[in-house]
mmCIF file of C-alpha atoms in Angstrom:
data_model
loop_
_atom_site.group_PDB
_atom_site.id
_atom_site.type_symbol
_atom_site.label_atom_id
_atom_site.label_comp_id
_atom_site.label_asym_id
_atom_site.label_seq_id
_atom_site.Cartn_x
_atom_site.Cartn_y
_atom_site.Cartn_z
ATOM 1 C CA UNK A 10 180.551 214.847 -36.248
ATOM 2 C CA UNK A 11 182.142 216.555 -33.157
ATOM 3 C CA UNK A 12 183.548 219.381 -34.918
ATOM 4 C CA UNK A 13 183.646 222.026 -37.607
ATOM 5 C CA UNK A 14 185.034 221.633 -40.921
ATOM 6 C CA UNK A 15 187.076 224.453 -40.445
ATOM 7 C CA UNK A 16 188.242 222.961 -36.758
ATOM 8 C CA UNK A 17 188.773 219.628 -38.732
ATOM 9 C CA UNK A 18 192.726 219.591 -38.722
ATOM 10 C CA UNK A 19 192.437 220.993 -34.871
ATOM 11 C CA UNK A 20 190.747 218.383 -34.416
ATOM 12 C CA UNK A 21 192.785 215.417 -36.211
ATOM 13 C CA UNK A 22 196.052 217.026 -34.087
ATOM 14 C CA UNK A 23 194.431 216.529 -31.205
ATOM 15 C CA UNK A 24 192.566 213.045 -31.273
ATOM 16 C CA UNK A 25 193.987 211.531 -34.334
ATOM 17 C CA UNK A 26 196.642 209.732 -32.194
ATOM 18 C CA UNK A 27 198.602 205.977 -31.379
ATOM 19 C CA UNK A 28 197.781 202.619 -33.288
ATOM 20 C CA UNK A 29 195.258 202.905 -36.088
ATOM 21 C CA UNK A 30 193.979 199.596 -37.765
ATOM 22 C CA UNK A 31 192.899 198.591 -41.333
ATOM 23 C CA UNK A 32 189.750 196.192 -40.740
ATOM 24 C CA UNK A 33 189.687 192.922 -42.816
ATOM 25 C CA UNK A 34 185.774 192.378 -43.248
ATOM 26 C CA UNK A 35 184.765 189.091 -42.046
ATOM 27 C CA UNK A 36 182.771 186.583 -43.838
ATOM 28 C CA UNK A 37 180.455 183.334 -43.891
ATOM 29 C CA UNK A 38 180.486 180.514 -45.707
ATOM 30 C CA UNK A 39 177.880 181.977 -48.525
ATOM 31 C CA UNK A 40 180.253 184.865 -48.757
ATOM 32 C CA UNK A 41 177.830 186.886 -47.017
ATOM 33 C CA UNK A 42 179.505 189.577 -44.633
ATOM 34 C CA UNK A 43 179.527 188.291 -41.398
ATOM 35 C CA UNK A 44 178.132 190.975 -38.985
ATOM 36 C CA UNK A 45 178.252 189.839 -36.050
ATOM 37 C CA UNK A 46 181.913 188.339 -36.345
ATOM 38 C CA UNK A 47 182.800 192.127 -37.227
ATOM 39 C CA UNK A 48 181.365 193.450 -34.354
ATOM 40 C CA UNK A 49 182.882 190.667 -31.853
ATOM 41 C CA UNK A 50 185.945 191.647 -33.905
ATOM 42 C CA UNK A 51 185.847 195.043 -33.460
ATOM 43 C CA UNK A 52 184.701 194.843 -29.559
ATOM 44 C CA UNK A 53 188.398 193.008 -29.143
ATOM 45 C CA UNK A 54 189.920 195.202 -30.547
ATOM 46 C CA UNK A 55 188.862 198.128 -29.183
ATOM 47 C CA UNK A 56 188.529 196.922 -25.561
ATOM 48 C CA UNK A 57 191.346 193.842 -25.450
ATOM 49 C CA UNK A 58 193.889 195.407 -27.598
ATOM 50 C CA UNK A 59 193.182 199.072 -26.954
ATOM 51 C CA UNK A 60 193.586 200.094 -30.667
ATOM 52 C CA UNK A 61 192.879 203.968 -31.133
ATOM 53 C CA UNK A 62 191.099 203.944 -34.533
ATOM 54 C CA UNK A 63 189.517 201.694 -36.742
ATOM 55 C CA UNK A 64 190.065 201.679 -40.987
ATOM 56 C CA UNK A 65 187.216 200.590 -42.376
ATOM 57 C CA UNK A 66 186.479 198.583 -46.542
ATOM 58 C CA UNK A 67 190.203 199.612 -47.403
ATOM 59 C CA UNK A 68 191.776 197.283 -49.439
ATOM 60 C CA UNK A 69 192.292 194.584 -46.800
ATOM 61 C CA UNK A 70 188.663 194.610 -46.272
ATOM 62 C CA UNK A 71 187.662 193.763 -49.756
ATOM 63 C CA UNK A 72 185.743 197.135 -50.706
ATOM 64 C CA UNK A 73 186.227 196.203 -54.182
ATOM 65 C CA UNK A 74 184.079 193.357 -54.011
ATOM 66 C CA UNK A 75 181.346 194.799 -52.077
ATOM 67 C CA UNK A 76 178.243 196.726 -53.193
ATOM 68 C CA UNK A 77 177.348 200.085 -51.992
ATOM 69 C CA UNK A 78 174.841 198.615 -49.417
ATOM 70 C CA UNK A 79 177.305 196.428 -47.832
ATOM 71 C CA UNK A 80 180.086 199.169 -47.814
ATOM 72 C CA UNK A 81 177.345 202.074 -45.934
ATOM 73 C CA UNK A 82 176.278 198.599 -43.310
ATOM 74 C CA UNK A 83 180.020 198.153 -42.786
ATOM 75 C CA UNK A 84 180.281 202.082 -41.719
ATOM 76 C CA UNK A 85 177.307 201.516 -39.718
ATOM 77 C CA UNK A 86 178.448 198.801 -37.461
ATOM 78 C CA UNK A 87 181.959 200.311 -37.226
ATOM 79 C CA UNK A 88 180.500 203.515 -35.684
ATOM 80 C CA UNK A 89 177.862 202.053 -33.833
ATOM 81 C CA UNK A 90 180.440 199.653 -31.766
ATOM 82 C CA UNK A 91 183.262 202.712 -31.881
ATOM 83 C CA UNK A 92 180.838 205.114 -30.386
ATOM 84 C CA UNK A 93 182.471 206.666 -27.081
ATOM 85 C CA UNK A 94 185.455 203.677 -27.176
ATOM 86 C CA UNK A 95 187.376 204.064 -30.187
ATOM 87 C CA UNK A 96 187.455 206.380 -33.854
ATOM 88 C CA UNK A 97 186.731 205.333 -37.120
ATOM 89 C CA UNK A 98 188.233 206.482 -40.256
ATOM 90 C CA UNK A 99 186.015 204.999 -43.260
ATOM 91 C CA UNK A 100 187.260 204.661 -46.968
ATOM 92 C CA UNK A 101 185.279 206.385 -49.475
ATOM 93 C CA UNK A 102 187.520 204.978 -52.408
ATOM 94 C CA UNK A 103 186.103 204.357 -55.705
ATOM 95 C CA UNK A 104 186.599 205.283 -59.445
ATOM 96 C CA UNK A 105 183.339 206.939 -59.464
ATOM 97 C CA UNK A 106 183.501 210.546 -58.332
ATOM 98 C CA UNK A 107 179.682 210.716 -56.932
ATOM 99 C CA UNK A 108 180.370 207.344 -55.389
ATOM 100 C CA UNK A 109 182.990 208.703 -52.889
ATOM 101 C CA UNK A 110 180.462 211.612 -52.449
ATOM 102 C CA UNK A 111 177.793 209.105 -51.581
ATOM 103 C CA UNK A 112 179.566 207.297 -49.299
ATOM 104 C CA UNK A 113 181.298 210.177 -47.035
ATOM 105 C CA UNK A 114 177.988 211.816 -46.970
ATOM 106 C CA UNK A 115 176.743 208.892 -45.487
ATOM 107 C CA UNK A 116 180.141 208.396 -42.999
ATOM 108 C CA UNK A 117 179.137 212.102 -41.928
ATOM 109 C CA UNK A 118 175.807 210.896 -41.267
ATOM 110 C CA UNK A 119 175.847 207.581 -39.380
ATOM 111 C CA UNK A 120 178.576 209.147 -37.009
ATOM 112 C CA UNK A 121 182.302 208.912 -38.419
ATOM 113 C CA UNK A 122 184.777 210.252 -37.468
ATOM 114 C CA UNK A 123 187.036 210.971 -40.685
ATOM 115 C CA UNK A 124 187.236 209.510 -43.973
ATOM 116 C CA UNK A 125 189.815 208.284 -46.271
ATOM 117 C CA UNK A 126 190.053 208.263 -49.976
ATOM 118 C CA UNK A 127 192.367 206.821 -52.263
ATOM 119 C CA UNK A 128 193.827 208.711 -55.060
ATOM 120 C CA UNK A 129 192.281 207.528 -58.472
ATOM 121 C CA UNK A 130 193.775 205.668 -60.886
ATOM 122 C CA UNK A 131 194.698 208.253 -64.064
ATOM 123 C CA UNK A 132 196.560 206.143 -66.250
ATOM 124 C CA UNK A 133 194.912 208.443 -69.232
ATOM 125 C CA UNK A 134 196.803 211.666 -67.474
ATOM 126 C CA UNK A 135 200.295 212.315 -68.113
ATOM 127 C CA UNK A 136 200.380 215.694 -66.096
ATOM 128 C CA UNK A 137 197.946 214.679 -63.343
ATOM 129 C CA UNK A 138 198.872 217.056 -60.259
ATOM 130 C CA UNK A 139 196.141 219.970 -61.108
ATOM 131 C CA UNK A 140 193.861 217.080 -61.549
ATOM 132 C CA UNK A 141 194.312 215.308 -58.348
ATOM 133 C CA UNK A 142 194.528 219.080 -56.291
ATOM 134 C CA UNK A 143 191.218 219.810 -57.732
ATOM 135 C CA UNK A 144 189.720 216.016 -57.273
ATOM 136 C CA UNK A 145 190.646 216.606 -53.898
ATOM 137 C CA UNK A 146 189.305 220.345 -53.713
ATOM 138 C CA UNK A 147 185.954 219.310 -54.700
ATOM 139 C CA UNK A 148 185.664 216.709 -51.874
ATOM 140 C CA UNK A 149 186.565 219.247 -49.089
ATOM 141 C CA UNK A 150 184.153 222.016 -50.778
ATOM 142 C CA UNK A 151 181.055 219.288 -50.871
ATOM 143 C CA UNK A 152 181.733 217.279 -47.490
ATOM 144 C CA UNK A 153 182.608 218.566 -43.902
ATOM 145 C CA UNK A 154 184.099 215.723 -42.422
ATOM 146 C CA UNK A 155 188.495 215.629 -41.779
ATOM 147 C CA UNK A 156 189.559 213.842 -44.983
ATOM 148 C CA UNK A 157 192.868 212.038 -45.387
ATOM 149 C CA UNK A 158 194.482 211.634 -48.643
ATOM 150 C CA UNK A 159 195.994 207.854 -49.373
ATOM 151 C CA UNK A 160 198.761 207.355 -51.984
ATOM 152 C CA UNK A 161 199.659 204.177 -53.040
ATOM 153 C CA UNK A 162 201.466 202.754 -56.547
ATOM 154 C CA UNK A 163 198.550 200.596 -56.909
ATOM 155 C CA UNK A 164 197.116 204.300 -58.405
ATOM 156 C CA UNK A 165 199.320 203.930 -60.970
ATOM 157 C CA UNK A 166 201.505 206.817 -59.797
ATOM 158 C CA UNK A 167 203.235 208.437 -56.439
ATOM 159 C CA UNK A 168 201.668 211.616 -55.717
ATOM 160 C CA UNK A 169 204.497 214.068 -54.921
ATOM 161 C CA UNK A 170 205.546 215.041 -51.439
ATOM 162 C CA UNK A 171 205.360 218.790 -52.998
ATOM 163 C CA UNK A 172 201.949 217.626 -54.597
ATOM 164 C CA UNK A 173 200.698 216.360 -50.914
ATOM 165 C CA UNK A 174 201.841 219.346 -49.296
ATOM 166 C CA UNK A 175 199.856 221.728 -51.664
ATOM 167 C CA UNK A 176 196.649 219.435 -51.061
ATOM 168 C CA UNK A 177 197.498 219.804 -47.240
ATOM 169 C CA UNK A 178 196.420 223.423 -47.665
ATOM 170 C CA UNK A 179 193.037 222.664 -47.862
ATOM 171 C CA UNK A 180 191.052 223.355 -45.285
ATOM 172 C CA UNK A 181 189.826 219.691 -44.546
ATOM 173 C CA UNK A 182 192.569 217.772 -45.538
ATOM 174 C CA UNK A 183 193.194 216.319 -42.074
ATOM 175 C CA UNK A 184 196.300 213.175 -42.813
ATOM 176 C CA UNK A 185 197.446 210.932 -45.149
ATOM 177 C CA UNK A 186 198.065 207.308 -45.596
ATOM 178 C CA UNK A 187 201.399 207.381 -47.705
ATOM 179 C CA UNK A 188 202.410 204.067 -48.960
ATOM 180 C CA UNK A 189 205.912 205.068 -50.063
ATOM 181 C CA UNK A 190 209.089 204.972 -49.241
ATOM 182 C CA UNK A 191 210.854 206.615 -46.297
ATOM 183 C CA UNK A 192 212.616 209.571 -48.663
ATOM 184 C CA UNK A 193 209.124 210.731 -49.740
ATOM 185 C CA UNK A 194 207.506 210.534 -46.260
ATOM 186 C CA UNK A 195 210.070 212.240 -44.586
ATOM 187 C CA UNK A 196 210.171 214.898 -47.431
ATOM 188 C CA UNK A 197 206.448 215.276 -46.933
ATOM 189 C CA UNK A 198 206.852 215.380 -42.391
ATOM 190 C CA UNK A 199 209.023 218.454 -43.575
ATOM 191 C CA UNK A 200 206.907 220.421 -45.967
ATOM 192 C CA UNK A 201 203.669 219.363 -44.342
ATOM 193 C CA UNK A 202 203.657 217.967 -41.003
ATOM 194 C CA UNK A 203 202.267 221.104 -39.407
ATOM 195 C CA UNK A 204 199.001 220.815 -41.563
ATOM 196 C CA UNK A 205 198.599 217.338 -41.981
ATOM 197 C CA UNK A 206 199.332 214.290 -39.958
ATOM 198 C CA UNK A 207 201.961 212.002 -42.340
ATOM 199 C CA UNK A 208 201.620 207.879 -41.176
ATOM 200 C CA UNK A 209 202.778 205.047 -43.632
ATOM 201 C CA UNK A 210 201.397 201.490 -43.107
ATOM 202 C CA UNK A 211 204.722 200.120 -41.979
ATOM 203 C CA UNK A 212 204.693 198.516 -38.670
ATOM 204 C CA UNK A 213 208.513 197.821 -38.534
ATOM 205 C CA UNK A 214 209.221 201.687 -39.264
ATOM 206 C CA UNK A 215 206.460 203.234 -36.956
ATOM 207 C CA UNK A 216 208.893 203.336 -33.873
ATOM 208 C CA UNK A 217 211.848 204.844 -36.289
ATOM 209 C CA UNK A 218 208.935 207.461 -36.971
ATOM 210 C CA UNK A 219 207.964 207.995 -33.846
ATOM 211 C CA UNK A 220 211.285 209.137 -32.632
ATOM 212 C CA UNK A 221 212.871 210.629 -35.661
ATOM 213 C CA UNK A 222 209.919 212.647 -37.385
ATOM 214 C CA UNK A 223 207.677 212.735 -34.293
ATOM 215 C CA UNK A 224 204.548 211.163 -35.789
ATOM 216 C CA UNK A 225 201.465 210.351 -32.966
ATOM 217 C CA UNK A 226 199.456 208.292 -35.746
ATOM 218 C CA UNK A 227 199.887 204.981 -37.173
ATOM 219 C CA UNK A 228 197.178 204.578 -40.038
ATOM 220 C CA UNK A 229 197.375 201.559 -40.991
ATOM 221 C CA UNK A 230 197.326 198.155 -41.744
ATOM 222 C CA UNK A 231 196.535 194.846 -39.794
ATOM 223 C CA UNK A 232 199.217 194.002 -37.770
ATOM 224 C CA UNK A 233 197.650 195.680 -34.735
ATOM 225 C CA UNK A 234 195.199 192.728 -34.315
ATOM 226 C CA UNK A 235 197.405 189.925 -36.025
ATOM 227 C CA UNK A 236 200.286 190.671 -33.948
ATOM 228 C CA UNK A 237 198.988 191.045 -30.833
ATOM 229 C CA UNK A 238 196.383 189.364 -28.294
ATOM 230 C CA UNK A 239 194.595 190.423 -25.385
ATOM 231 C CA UNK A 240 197.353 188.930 -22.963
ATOM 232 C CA UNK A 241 200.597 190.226 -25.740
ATOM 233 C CA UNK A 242 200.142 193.850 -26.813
ATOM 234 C CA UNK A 243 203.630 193.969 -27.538
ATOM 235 C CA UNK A 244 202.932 196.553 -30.221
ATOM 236 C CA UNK A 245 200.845 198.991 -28.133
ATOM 237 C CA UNK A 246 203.385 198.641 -25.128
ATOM 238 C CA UNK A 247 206.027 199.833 -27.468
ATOM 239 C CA UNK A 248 204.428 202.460 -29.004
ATOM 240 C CA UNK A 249 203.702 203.785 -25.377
ATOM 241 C CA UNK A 250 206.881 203.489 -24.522
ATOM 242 C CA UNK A 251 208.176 205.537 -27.401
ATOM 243 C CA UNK A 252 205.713 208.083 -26.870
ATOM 244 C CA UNK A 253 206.882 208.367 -23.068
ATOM 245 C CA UNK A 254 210.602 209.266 -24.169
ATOM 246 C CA UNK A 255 211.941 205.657 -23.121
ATOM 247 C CA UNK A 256 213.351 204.549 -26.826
ATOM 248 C CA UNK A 257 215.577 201.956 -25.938
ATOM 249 C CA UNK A 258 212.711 200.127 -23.818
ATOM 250 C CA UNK A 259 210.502 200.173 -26.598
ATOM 251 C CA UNK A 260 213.235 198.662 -29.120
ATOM 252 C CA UNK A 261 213.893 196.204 -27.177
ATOM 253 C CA UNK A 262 210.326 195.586 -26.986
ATOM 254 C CA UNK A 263 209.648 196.263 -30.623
ATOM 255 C CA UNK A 264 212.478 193.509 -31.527
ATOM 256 C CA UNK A 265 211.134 191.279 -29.249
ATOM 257 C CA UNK A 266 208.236 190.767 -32.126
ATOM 258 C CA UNK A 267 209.846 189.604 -34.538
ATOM 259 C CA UNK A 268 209.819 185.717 -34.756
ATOM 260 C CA UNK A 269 205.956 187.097 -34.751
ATOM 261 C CA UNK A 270 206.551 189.219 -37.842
ATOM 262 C CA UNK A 271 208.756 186.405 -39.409
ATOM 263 C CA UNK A 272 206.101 183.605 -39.329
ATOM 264 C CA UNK A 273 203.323 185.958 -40.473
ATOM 265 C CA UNK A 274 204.779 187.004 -43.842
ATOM 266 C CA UNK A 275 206.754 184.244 -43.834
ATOM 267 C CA UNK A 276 203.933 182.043 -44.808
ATOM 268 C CA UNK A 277 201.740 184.452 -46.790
ATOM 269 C CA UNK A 278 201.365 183.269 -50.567
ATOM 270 C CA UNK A 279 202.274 186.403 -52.929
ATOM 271 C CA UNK A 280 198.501 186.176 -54.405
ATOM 272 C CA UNK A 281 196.548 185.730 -51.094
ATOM 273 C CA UNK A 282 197.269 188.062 -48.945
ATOM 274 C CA UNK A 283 193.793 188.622 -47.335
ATOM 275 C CA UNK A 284 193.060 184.526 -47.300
ATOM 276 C CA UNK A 285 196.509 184.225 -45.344
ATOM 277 C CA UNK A 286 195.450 187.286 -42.893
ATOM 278 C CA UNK A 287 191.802 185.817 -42.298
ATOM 279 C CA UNK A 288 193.328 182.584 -41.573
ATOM 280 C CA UNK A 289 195.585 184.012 -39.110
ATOM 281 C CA UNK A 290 192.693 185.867 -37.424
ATOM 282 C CA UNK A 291 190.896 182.298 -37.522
ATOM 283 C CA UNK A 292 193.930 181.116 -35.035
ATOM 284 C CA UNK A 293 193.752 184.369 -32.905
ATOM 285 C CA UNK A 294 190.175 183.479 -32.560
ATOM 286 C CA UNK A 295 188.624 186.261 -34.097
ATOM 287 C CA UNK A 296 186.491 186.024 -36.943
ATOM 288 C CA UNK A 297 187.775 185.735 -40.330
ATOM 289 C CA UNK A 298 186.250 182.919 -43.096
ATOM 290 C CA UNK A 299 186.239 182.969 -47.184
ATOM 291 C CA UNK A 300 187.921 185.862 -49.153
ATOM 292 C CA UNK A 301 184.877 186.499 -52.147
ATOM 293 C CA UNK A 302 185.552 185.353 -55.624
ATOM 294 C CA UNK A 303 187.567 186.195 -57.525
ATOM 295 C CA UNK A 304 190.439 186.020 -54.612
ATOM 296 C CA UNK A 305 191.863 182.920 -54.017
ATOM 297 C CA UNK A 306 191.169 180.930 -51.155
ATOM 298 C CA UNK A 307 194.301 179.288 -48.967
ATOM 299 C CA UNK A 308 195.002 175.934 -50.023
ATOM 300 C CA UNK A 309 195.131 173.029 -46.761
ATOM 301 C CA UNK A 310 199.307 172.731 -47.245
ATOM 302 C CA UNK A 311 199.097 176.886 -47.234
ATOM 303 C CA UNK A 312 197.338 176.181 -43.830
ATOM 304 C CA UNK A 313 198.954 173.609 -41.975
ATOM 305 C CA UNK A 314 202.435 175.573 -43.216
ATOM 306 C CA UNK A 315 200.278 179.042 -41.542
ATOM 307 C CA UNK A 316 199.277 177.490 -38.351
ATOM 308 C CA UNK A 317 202.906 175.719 -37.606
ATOM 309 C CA UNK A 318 204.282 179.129 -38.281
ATOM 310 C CA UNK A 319 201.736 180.470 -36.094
ATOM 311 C CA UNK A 320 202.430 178.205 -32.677
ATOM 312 C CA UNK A 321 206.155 178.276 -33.133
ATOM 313 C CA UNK A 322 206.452 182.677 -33.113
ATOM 314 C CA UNK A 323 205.620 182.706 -29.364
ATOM 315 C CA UNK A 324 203.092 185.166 -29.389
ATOM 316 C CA UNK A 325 200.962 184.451 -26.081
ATOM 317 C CA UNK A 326 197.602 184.055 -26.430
#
């Protein structure tokens, strides 16, 4: 770690910035993580596709089906090929309280830059805000890394804009990923956005953010690497743009992607959506392979429908 924990939001305000990406973790035919197809991965696209920040065994990247082990060697790799080229942000998410602890002491350890953790599921709780403040609490009093918060329905539950805000006063508490809708993030930009940096996963809003709430960080999902290639950064061109004042530029540039975004989740089965986004990397040329049991695995029509999708959107490769 480069900083203090009582520098860390300084910190996030000042390098926490542009297009951050959710890593899908790539895998061989035994279902073994593939290693070095993450690091040729990650070497694209830090130095091809210039992405800021990497997200590292979200839920794109399978952390639910990984052990412990794998999850610390995945942190390991991302900050050994980040170092000096790119940030890392590395999910700590689990049920088990001491398991989060485990893992962003070892994120402090090997080098990260920030860590993420998911909001636990607390079906059991009726009245859950003093809950989550204190789970929260507890993870900036026993860690000194920036930690973002991440709120998504698959908790269970929304946590609160007024809820986030109260969290943001902790002295750690660096972002959060907010996987809501536009009322609650905008609520949240108003009561918080001095403390905390606000992003939502939603590439076709993040220009509408940019220039309406002001936000510098996208954190984060894949369409950084699947909708873009070392000779079409159509998605980093427009985010400079927007940053640089020039709006109309970068919607016209922003539009311009969308028979991309059309064929990719236009051809994404409901129940597969790491399968389809592997396969898509596959045709990018980046490593991808098997999603682990028990995810389902594209079927050949899912394919072939995938990969005519995929030559007809005019990305350039």
């Amino acid at each position: 770690m480069t900083y203090d924990k009582l520098d860390a939001k300084a910190h996030a305000r000042a390098h926490m910035r542009g297009i951050w990406a959710a890593a899908l973790t790539p895998m061989l035919p035994d279902f073994a993580v593939d290693e070095a197809g993450f690091r040729k991965n990650i070497r694209h696209w830090v130095d091809e596709l210039g992405i800021a920040g990497l997200f590292i065994n979200g839920k794109q990247g399978e952390f639910f089906s990984m052990s412990l082990a794998e999850r610390k060697r995945s942190f390991e790799i991302a900050a050994e090929e980040c170092r000096g080229s790119a940030q890392t942000i590395m999910s700590c998410s689990d049920q088990n309280f001491d398991t989060v602890l485990d893992l962003g002491r070892h994120a402090e350890a090997v080098g990260a830059d920030y860590i993420v953790v998911h909001a636990p599921v607390l079906h059991f709780i009726h009245d859950r805000d003093d809950t989550l403040f204190n789970y929260y609490r507890l993870l900036c009093e026993e860690l000194r890394i920036g930690i973002a918060m991440w709120s998504h329905p698959d908790s269970g539950y929304i946590m609160s804009p007024e809820l986030c805000a109260r969290i943001a006063e902790l002295p750690n508490i660096v972002a959060i990923k907010y996987s809501v809708d536009r009322q609650h993030y905008r609520r949240l930009t108003e009561l918080a956005g001095d403390s905390i940096l606000v992003s939502t996963a939603s590439e076709e809003e993040w220009l509408d953010n940019i220039v309406e709430l002001g936000w510098q960080l996208y954190l984060c999902s894949s369409p950084p690497y699947l909708l873009q290639t070392k000779n079409d950064r159509r998605m980093h061109d427009y985010t400079e743009l927007a940053f640089a004042g020039r709006v109309e530029e970068a919607r016209r540039v922003r539009d311009s992607l969308e028979p991309v975004r059309r064929a990719l989740k236009g051809t994404r089965p409901g129940g597969k959506p790491q399968a389809h986004q592997k396969y898509w990397q596959e045709l990018l040329g980046q490593a991808g392979g098997p999603v682990r049991p028990p995810l389902l695995q594209l079927t050949e029509a899912e394919k072939a429908a995938t990969r005519a999708a995929f030559e007809g959107c005019g990305l350039k490769l």
